[in-house]
Short mmCIF file of C-alpha atoms in Angstrom, two decimals:
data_model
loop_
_atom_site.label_atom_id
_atom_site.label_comp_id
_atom_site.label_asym_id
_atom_site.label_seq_id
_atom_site.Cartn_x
_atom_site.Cartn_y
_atom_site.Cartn_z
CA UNK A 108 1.98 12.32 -18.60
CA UNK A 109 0.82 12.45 -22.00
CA UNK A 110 -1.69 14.51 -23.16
CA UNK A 111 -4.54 11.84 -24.11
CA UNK A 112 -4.14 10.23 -20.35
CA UNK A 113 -6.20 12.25 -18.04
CA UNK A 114 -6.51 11.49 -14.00
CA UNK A 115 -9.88 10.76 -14.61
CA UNK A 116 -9.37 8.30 -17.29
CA UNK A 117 -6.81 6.54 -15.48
CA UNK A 118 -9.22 6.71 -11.84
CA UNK A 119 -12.17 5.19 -14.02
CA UNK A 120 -10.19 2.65 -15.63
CA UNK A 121 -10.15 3.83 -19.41
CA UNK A 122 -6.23 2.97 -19.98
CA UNK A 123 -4.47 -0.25 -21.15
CA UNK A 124 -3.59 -2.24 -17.87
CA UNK A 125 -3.46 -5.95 -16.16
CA UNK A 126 -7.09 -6.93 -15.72
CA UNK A 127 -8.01 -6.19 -12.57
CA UNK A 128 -6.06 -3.75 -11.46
CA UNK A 129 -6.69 -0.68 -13.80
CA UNK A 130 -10.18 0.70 -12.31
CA UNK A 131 -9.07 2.18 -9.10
CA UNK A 132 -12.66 3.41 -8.76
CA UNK A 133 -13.84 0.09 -8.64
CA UNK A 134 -10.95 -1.13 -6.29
CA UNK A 135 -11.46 1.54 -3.94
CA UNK A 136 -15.47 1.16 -3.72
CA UNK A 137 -14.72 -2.65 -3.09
CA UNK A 138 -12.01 -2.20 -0.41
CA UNK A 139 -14.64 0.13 1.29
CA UNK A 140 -17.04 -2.27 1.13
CA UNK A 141 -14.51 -4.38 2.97
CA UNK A 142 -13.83 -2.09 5.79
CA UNK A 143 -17.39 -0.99 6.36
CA UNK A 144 -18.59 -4.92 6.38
CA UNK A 145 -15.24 -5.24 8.63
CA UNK A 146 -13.77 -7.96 6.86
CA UNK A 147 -10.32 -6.12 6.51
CA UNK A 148 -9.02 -3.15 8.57
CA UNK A 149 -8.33 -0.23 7.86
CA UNK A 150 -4.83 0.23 9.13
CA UNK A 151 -2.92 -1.71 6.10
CA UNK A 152 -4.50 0.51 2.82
CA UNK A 153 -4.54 3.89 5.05
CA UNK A 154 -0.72 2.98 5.92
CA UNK A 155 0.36 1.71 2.69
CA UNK A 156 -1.21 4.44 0.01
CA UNK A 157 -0.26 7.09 2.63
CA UNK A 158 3.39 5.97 2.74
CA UNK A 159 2.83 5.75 -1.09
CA UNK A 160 1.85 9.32 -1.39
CA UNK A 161 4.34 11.23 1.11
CA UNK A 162 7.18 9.39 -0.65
CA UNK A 163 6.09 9.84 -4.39
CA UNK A 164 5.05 13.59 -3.63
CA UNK A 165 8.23 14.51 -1.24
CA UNK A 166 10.62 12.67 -3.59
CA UNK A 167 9.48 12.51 -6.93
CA UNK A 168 11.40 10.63 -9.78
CA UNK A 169 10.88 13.27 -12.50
CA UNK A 170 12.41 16.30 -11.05
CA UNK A 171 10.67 18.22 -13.65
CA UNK A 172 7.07 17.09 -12.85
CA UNK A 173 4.69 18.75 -11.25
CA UNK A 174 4.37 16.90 -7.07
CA UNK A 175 0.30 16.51 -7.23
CA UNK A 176 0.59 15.33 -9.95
CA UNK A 177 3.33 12.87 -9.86
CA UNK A 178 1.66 11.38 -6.91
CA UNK A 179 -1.57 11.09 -8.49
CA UNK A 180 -0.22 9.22 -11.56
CA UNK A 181 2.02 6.91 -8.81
CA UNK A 182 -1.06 6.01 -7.00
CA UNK A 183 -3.43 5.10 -10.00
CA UNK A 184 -1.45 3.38 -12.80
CA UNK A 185 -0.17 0.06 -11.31
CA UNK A 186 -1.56 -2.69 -9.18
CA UNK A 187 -1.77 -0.18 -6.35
CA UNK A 188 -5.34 -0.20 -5.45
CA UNK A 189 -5.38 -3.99 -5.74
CA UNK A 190 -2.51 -4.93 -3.46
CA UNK A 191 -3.61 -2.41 -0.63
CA UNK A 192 -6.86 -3.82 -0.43
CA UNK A 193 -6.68 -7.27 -1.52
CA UNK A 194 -3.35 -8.57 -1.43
CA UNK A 195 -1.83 -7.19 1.43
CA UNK A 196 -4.69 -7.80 3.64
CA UNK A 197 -5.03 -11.21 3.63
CA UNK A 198 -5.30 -13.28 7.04
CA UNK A 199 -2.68 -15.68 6.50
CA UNK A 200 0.25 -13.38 5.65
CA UNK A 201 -0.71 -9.75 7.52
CA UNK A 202 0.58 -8.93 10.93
CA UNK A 203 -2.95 -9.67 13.65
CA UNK A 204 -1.92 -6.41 15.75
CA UNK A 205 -2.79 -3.25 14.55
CA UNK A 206 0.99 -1.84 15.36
CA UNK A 207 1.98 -4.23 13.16
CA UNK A 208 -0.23 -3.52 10.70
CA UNK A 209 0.73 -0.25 10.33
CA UNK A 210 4.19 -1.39 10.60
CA UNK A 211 3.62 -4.01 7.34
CA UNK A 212 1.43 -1.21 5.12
CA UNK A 213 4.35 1.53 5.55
CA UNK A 214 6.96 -1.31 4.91
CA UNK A 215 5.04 -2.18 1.79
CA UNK A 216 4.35 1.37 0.88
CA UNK A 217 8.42 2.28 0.99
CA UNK A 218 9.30 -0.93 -0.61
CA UNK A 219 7.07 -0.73 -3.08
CA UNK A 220 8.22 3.11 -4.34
CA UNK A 221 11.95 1.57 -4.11
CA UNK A 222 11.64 -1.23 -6.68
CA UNK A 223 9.80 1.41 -9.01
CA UNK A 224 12.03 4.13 -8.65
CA UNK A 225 15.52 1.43 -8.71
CA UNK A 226 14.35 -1.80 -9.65
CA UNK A 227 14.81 -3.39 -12.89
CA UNK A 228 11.35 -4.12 -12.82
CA UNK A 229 8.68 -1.57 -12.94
CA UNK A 230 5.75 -2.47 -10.61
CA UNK A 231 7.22 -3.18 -7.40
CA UNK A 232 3.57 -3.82 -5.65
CA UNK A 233 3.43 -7.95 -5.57
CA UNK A 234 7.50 -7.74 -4.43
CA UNK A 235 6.86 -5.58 -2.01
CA UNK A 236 3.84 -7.30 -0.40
CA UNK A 237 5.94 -10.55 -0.71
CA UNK A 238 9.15 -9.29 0.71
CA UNK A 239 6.94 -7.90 3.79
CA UNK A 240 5.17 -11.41 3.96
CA UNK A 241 8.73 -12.18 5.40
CA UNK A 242 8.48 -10.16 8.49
CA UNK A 243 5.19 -10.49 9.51
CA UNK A 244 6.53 -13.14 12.22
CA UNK A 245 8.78 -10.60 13.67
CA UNK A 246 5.89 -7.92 13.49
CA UNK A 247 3.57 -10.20 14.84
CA UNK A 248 6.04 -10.93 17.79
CA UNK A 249 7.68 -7.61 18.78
CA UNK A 250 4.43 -5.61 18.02
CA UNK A 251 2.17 -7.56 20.14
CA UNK A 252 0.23 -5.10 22.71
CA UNK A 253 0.98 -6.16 26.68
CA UNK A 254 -1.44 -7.91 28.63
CA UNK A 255 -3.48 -5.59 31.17
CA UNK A 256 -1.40 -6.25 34.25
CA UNK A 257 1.19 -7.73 32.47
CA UNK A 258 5.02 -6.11 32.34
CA UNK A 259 6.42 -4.56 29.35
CA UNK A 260 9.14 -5.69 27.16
CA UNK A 261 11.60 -2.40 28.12
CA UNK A 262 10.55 -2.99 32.28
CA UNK A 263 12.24 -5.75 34.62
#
């Protein structure tokens, strides 16, 4: 990272970036205000920055770089913030069980490091969320809980 880019600068939004997307701060205070009013849940962002994190600090592209901090710069520079709390949390195109949910946000979250690290293209966020938008039938349909009373899927 260079040296005039600091983790605070890029967490408050003081970088060159697409407009909306470069104040995580901001993001992150208004996807709280989203969970706490429960308009979204919580179980998309948690799942999708988590899987974010573990993979970017397990398996980071820059062998040389430190893993904290590799992470940390994976996490705020991009449209991150914005997709985990706004995009991929929309009604129409997110899975209505919370299985599922968790399902979709580590689906995003591993698709999402994938096109950065190997993708021609480098902010994999909206292609990821997209590409998951595709499975949210199957998600929605295999993940469902059973009905009290009802038989499982494995039991005949």
């Amino acid at each position: 990272m260079p040296e005039n880019i600091s983790f605070a600068n890029l967490f408050l939004g003081r970088i060159g970036g697409c407009i909306g997307e470069i104040s995580s701060l901001l993001l992150l205070i208004g996807g709280l205000y989203l969970i706490a009013r429960r308009v979204i849940s919580p179980l998309i962002p948690l799942s999708y920055l988590g899987t974010v994190a573990l993979i970017t600090f397990f398996l980071p592209k820059i062998e040389s770089a430190v893993a904290w901090e590799f992470m940390l710069v994976e996490l705020l520079t991009g449209g991150l913030f914005l997709a985990a709390f706004f995009m991929a949390t929309d009604y129409v195109t997110s899975p209505s069980n919370p299985k599922g949910r968790v399902v979709y946000g580590v689906g995003c979250g591993v698709l999402t490091v994938f096109i950065r690290y190997y993708g021609g293209y480098p902010e994999g966020v909206s292609f990821a969320v997209l590409i998951m938008n595709l499975f949210v039938w199957y998600l929605d349909r295999y993940a469902k809980p059973v009905r009290f009373g009802g038989e499982s899927r494995g039991k005949k």
